[in-house]
């Protein structure tokens, strides 16, 4: 019998498997739906190259989810994609590795039901354990020996330099280290990236592959988890599909680390969710819970401009401008040949989305409704942020191709909706909170309310919008969960 069965070998799952098996008597089985390779050099070149975004239409290592129209008929442009490969989305993303801020963790602690468990001071050690900061590793708020190398560009491309100069001309201060201390509120600075010598370093290559030989660790790829098995309200195993055959794998404890979409969908297919919706799909109810009833993401507007000169290959984001709850991103990659894109993302939106099943069939993707910009606050903040970004482009002497945002609130709202996209940062489908909170799915230790032997350890548990991109925080969540388990000598789950 396996001690801990981890569903999902993505950003969080690889961390958990590596850390939990540091205890020789703790057996771990990790299941990943996508492919794996047993050495970093075995990964396809597209996954290793930090200057590429390997998310094209023919990429075989992705989950793809259609975006559903909300009641008001508004939808973001494009589909949601996630990494379906050992390392998860961290194996295919832009290598952005910025921490959330102290203000985020103050809000997180207030929602979690524990004033200390998720405070900034309590999570900082986990952030530090994860990183080998190649620029600031000797500073007290950083780590110098962790599995993930972190570096900032020392030789930015001209586009990034022009952006930084334009931000300075508008009065924004320079921030040498976006991960310093409690996190900067406003300013421009180089992006910490999980790269080394131009190679993307995911948690698969940083954490998991170096420990594959441990006798207490088993990793199975190309294995799809269909549903969780329960004995009453105790989770005891999972049904999986592998090589066109179905089997059941039993375990003492089960951890879902399949990402905010798949972890939530798996709970729902297994009978944890809204009873009325589950019964409509002929799914037996194990425990009522608000799974998928709330999630958050970062709505993003892209301002397009003409690229004057070709840029050399580099990470997709070398610099960003932080203005409290807005992040402005000068992408160095051309999503359209000859056209640059300045991303404008609202990082603490008040609008929330909903995820629900459309079918009990695991092959059918869930319904995902972002409901972006339904709050007037979000429309106002994003409209103002686009105006700031336009000023930056003006100082860069960039030729703006996108039509200018209309002045009237009504016309501006329609313009925002027409140009809306997503930052691909969906989180919070299994939000954290006390049992008395009717919005909560897991407790402050990531255990699913109302059942035993089952936890969620990934971005699904985050109960508030994060002011920064989520990769570093997802690693931190798994580091903290694993440390709690080992230090307290009792199961987290």
PDB file of C-alpha atoms in Angstrom, residues 185-352:
ATOM      1  CA  UNK A 185       4.023  47.784  -4.772  1.00  0.00           C
ATOM      2  CA  UNK A 186       5.061  50.094  -7.617  1.00  0.00           C
ATOM      3  CA  UNK A 187       8.027  50.286  -9.936  1.00  0.00           C
ATOM      4  CA  UNK A 188       9.798  48.717 -12.897  1.00  0.00           C
ATOM      5  CA  UNK A 189      12.357  45.946 -12.713  1.00  0.00           C
ATOM      6  CA  UNK A 190      13.834  42.811 -14.272  1.00  0.00           C
ATOM      7  CA  UNK A 191      11.795  39.633 -13.994  1.00  0.00           C
ATOM      8  CA  UNK A 192      13.218  36.759 -11.906  1.00  0.00           C
ATOM      9  CA  UNK A 193      13.124  33.696 -14.168  1.00  0.00           C
ATOM     10  CA  UNK A 194      13.558  29.981 -13.461  1.00  0.00           C
ATOM     11  CA  UNK A 195      16.210  29.558 -16.127  1.00  0.00           C
ATOM     12  CA  UNK A 196      19.829  28.519 -16.324  1.00  0.00           C
ATOM     13  CA  UNK A 197      22.031  29.192 -19.351  1.00  0.00           C
ATOM     14  CA  UNK A 198      18.997  29.793 -21.526  1.00  0.00           C
ATOM     15  CA  UNK A 199      17.197  26.624 -20.423  1.00  0.00           C
ATOM     16  CA  UNK A 200      13.827  26.502 -18.709  1.00  0.00           C
ATOM     17  CA  UNK A 201      14.104  24.682 -15.363  1.00  0.00           C
ATOM     18  CA  UNK A 202      10.756  23.264 -14.262  1.00  0.00           C
ATOM     19  CA  UNK A 203      10.130  21.429 -11.008  1.00  0.00           C
ATOM     20  CA  UNK A 204      10.431  18.196 -12.993  1.00  0.00           C
ATOM     21  CA  UNK A 205      14.075  18.829 -13.860  1.00  0.00           C
ATOM     22  CA  UNK A 206      14.865  20.784 -10.685  1.00  0.00           C
ATOM     23  CA  UNK A 207      13.177  18.608  -8.052  1.00  0.00           C
ATOM     24  CA  UNK A 208      11.988  15.254  -9.376  1.00  0.00           C
ATOM     25  CA  UNK A 209      14.426  13.871 -11.938  1.00  0.00           C
ATOM     26  CA  UNK A 210      17.444  14.032  -9.583  1.00  0.00           C
ATOM     27  CA  UNK A 211      15.641  11.722  -7.107  1.00  0.00           C
ATOM     28  CA  UNK A 212      13.970   9.221  -9.459  1.00  0.00           C
ATOM     29  CA  UNK A 213      16.209   6.444  -8.167  1.00  0.00           C
ATOM     30  CA  UNK A 214      14.790   6.595  -4.626  1.00  0.00           C
ATOM     31  CA  UNK A 215      13.314   3.182  -3.795  1.00  0.00           C
ATOM     32  CA  UNK A 216      10.311   4.775  -2.051  1.00  0.00           C
ATOM     33  CA  UNK A 217       9.281   6.742  -5.189  1.00  0.00           C
ATOM     34  CA  UNK A 218       7.306   5.449  -8.158  1.00  0.00           C
ATOM     35  CA  UNK A 219       6.389   7.678 -11.103  1.00  0.00           C
ATOM     36  CA  UNK A 220       3.909   6.642 -13.805  1.00  0.00           C
ATOM     37  CA  UNK A 221       3.333   8.835 -16.848  1.00  0.00           C
ATOM     38  CA  UNK A 222       0.621   8.601 -19.534  1.00  0.00           C
ATOM     39  CA  UNK A 223      -1.789   7.696 -16.737  1.00  0.00           C
ATOM     40  CA  UNK A 224      -5.142   9.487 -16.562  1.00  0.00           C
ATOM     41  CA  UNK A 225      -6.993   9.537 -13.248  1.00  0.00           C
ATOM     42  CA  UNK A 226     -10.700   9.053 -13.821  1.00  0.00           C
ATOM     43  CA  UNK A 227     -12.120   9.403 -10.309  1.00  0.00           C
ATOM     44  CA  UNK A 228     -11.366   8.992  -6.602  1.00  0.00           C
ATOM     45  CA  UNK A 229     -12.538   5.870  -4.790  1.00  0.00           C
ATOM     46  CA  UNK A 230     -14.193   6.354  -1.389  1.00  0.00           C
ATOM     47  CA  UNK A 231     -15.101   4.009   1.430  1.00  0.00           C
ATOM     48  CA  UNK A 232     -17.863   6.075   2.991  1.00  0.00           C
ATOM     49  CA  UNK A 233     -16.202   9.483   3.221  1.00  0.00           C
ATOM     50  CA  UNK A 234     -12.640   8.144   3.350  1.00  0.00           C
ATOM     51  CA  UNK A 235     -10.582   8.422   0.168  1.00  0.00           C
ATOM     52  CA  UNK A 236      -8.905   5.068  -0.403  1.00  0.00           C
ATOM     53  CA  UNK A 237      -7.750   5.003  -4.034  1.00  0.00           C
ATOM     54  CA  UNK A 238      -8.196   6.216  -7.597  1.00  0.00           C
ATOM     55  CA  UNK A 239      -9.401   4.660 -10.835  1.00  0.00           C
ATOM     56  CA  UNK A 240      -6.952   5.261 -13.680  1.00  0.00           C
ATOM     57  CA  UNK A 241      -6.738   4.700 -17.413  1.00  0.00           C
ATOM     58  CA  UNK A 242      -3.421   3.555 -18.843  1.00  0.00           C
ATOM     59  CA  UNK A 243      -2.742   1.797 -22.147  1.00  0.00           C
ATOM     60  CA  UNK A 244      -6.522   1.633 -22.747  1.00  0.00           C
ATOM     61  CA  UNK A 245      -6.985  -0.364 -19.563  1.00  0.00           C
ATOM     62  CA  UNK A 246      -8.719   0.713 -16.361  1.00  0.00           C
ATOM     63  CA  UNK A 247      -7.347  -0.206 -12.953  1.00  0.00           C
ATOM     64  CA  UNK A 248      -7.598   0.948  -9.346  1.00  0.00           C
ATOM     65  CA  UNK A 249      -4.596   2.130  -7.335  1.00  0.00           C
ATOM     66  CA  UNK A 250      -5.023   2.071  -3.560  1.00  0.00           C
ATOM     67  CA  UNK A 251      -3.316   4.409  -1.093  1.00  0.00           C
ATOM     68  CA  UNK A 252      -3.451   5.587   2.508  1.00  0.00           C
ATOM     69  CA  UNK A 253      -3.622   9.231   1.444  1.00  0.00           C
ATOM     70  CA  UNK A 254      -4.398  10.958  -1.838  1.00  0.00           C
ATOM     71  CA  UNK A 255      -3.203  14.409  -2.862  1.00  0.00           C
ATOM     72  CA  UNK A 256      -4.586  16.210  -5.888  1.00  0.00           C
ATOM     73  CA  UNK A 257      -1.919  18.333  -7.549  1.00  0.00           C
ATOM     74  CA  UNK A 258      -3.422  18.330 -11.023  1.00  0.00           C
ATOM     75  CA  UNK A 259      -3.868  22.102 -11.243  1.00  0.00           C
ATOM     76  CA  UNK A 260      -6.784  24.397 -10.520  1.00  0.00           C
ATOM     77  CA  UNK A 261      -8.873  23.032 -13.401  1.00  0.00           C
ATOM     78  CA  UNK A 262      -8.181  19.302 -13.255  1.00  0.00           C
ATOM     79  CA  UNK A 263      -8.094  19.014  -9.453  1.00  0.00           C
ATOM     80  CA  UNK A 264     -11.523  20.631  -9.249  1.00  0.00           C
ATOM     81  CA  UNK A 265     -12.919  18.537 -12.098  1.00  0.00           C
ATOM     82  CA  UNK A 266     -11.661  15.348 -10.447  1.00  0.00           C
ATOM     83  CA  UNK A 267     -13.326  16.231  -7.142  1.00  0.00           C
ATOM     84  CA  UNK A 268     -16.589  16.902  -8.962  1.00  0.00           C
ATOM     85  CA  UNK A 269     -16.455  13.651 -10.959  1.00  0.00           C
ATOM     86  CA  UNK A 270     -15.817  11.833  -7.681  1.00  0.00           C
ATOM     87  CA  UNK A 271     -18.900  13.180  -5.918  1.00  0.00           C
ATOM     88  CA  UNK A 272     -17.584  16.210  -4.038  1.00  0.00           C
ATOM     89  CA  UNK A 273     -19.434  19.304  -5.182  1.00  0.00           C
ATOM     90  CA  UNK A 274     -22.850  20.869  -5.578  1.00  0.00           C
ATOM     91  CA  UNK A 275     -25.322  17.988  -4.945  1.00  0.00           C
ATOM     92  CA  UNK A 276     -27.916  19.278  -7.390  1.00  0.00           C
ATOM     93  CA  UNK A 277     -25.407  19.601 -10.211  1.00  0.00           C
ATOM     94  CA  UNK A 278     -23.843  16.219  -9.449  1.00  0.00           C
ATOM     95  CA  UNK A 279     -27.176  14.397  -9.407  1.00  0.00           C
ATOM     96  CA  UNK A 280     -28.101  15.976 -12.737  1.00  0.00           C
ATOM     97  CA  UNK A 281     -25.045  14.181 -14.174  1.00  0.00           C
ATOM     98  CA  UNK A 282     -25.831  10.909 -12.314  1.00  0.00           C
ATOM     99  CA  UNK A 283     -22.782  11.296 -10.075  1.00  0.00           C
ATOM    100  CA  UNK A 284     -23.343   9.868  -6.564  1.00  0.00           C
ATOM    101  CA  UNK A 285     -22.800  12.546  -3.905  1.00  0.00           C
ATOM    102  CA  UNK A 286     -20.051  11.806  -1.394  1.00  0.00           C
ATOM    103  CA  UNK A 287     -19.981  15.238   0.240  1.00  0.00           C
ATOM    104  CA  UNK A 288     -21.493  18.623  -0.650  1.00  0.00           C
ATOM    105  CA  UNK A 289     -18.858  21.288  -1.298  1.00  0.00           C
ATOM    106  CA  UNK A 290     -18.531  24.541  -3.300  1.00  0.00           C
ATOM    107  CA  UNK A 291     -15.948  23.088  -5.705  1.00  0.00           C
ATOM    108  CA  UNK A 292     -15.555  25.374  -8.701  1.00  0.00           C
ATOM    109  CA  UNK A 293     -18.084  27.878  -7.375  1.00  0.00           C
ATOM    110  CA  UNK A 294     -15.400  30.595  -7.305  1.00  0.00           C
ATOM    111  CA  UNK A 295     -12.167  31.133  -9.134  1.00  0.00           C
ATOM    112  CA  UNK A 296     -10.031  34.058 -10.112  1.00  0.00           C
ATOM    113  CA  UNK A 297      -7.736  34.839 -13.023  1.00  0.00           C
ATOM    114  CA  UNK A 298      -5.880  37.872 -14.371  1.00  0.00           C
ATOM    115  CA  UNK A 299      -7.741  39.594 -17.222  1.00  0.00           C
ATOM    116  CA  UNK A 300      -5.331  41.052 -19.750  1.00  0.00           C
ATOM    117  CA  UNK A 301      -5.551  43.572 -22.578  1.00  0.00           C
ATOM    118  CA  UNK A 302      -2.876  43.557 -25.263  1.00  0.00           C
ATOM    119  CA  UNK A 303      -1.818  46.839 -26.879  1.00  0.00           C
ATOM    120  CA  UNK A 304      -0.242  46.087 -30.243  1.00  0.00           C
ATOM    121  CA  UNK A 305       2.456  48.194 -31.852  1.00  0.00           C
ATOM    122  CA  UNK A 306       4.852  47.927 -34.765  1.00  0.00           C
ATOM    123  CA  UNK A 307       8.232  46.375 -33.993  1.00  0.00           C
ATOM    124  CA  UNK A 308      10.931  48.564 -35.516  1.00  0.00           C
ATOM    125  CA  UNK A 309      13.805  46.101 -35.412  1.00  0.00           C
ATOM    126  CA  UNK A 310      13.984  42.357 -34.835  1.00  0.00           C
ATOM    127  CA  UNK A 311      15.021  41.328 -31.326  1.00  0.00           C
ATOM    128  CA  UNK A 312      17.426  38.542 -30.401  1.00  0.00           C
ATOM    129  CA  UNK A 313      15.915  35.557 -28.654  1.00  0.00           C
ATOM    130  CA  UNK A 314      15.369  35.963 -24.917  1.00  0.00           C
ATOM    131  CA  UNK A 315      12.811  35.056 -22.250  1.00  0.00           C
ATOM    132  CA  UNK A 316       9.278  36.251 -23.092  1.00  0.00           C
ATOM    133  CA  UNK A 317       9.383  38.868 -20.303  1.00  0.00           C
ATOM    134  CA  UNK A 318      12.597  40.565 -19.197  1.00  0.00           C
ATOM    135  CA  UNK A 319      11.005  43.557 -17.434  1.00  0.00           C
ATOM    136  CA  UNK A 320       7.625  44.417 -15.942  1.00  0.00           C
ATOM    137  CA  UNK A 321       6.020  47.518 -14.472  1.00  0.00           C
ATOM    138  CA  UNK A 322       4.104  46.995 -11.227  1.00  0.00           C
ATOM    139  CA  UNK A 323       1.509  49.593 -10.274  1.00  0.00           C
ATOM    140  CA  UNK A 324      -0.127  48.129  -7.176  1.00  0.00           C
ATOM    141  CA  UNK A 325      -2.851  45.886  -8.686  1.00  0.00           C
ATOM    142  CA  UNK A 326      -1.765  46.170 -12.323  1.00  0.00           C
ATOM    143  CA  UNK A 327       1.158  44.585 -14.148  1.00  0.00           C
ATOM    144  CA  UNK A 328       2.312  45.957 -17.523  1.00  0.00           C
ATOM    145  CA  UNK A 329       4.311  43.485 -19.605  1.00  0.00           C
ATOM    146  CA  UNK A 330       6.495  44.264 -22.652  1.00  0.00           C
ATOM    147  CA  UNK A 331       6.557  40.850 -24.304  1.00  0.00           C
ATOM    148  CA  UNK A 332       9.761  40.163 -26.202  1.00  0.00           C
ATOM    149  CA  UNK A 333       8.157  37.429 -28.302  1.00  0.00           C
ATOM    150  CA  UNK A 334       6.079  38.387 -31.336  1.00  0.00           C
ATOM    151  CA  UNK A 335       2.711  36.630 -31.196  1.00  0.00           C
ATOM    152  CA  UNK A 336       2.089  38.099 -34.668  1.00  0.00           C
ATOM    153  CA  UNK A 337       5.070  38.550 -37.024  1.00  0.00           C
ATOM    154  CA  UNK A 338       6.315  42.136 -36.947  1.00  0.00           C
ATOM    155  CA  UNK A 339       3.890  43.166 -34.193  1.00  0.00           C
ATOM    156  CA  UNK A 340       4.814  43.806 -30.564  1.00  0.00           C
ATOM    157  CA  UNK A 341       2.463  43.344 -27.642  1.00  0.00           C
ATOM    158  CA  UNK A 342       2.323  45.293 -24.389  1.00  0.00           C
ATOM    159  CA  UNK A 343       0.238  43.288 -21.948  1.00  0.00           C
ATOM    160  CA  UNK A 344      -1.887  45.108 -19.358  1.00  0.00           C
ATOM    161  CA  UNK A 345      -3.091  42.714 -16.638  1.00  0.00           C
ATOM    162  CA  UNK A 346      -5.383  43.388 -13.686  1.00  0.00           C
ATOM    163  CA  UNK A 347      -3.841  41.384 -10.856  1.00  0.00           C
ATOM    164  CA  UNK A 348      -6.445  41.740  -8.089  1.00  0.00           C
ATOM    165  CA  UNK A 349      -9.797  41.648  -9.880  1.00  0.00           C
ATOM    166  CA  UNK A 350     -13.023  41.630  -7.935  1.00  0.00           C
ATOM    167  CA  UNK A 351     -14.884  39.674 -10.595  1.00  0.00           C
ATOM    168  CA  UNK A 352     -14.910  35.908 -10.073  1.00  0.00           C
TER     169      UNK A 352
END
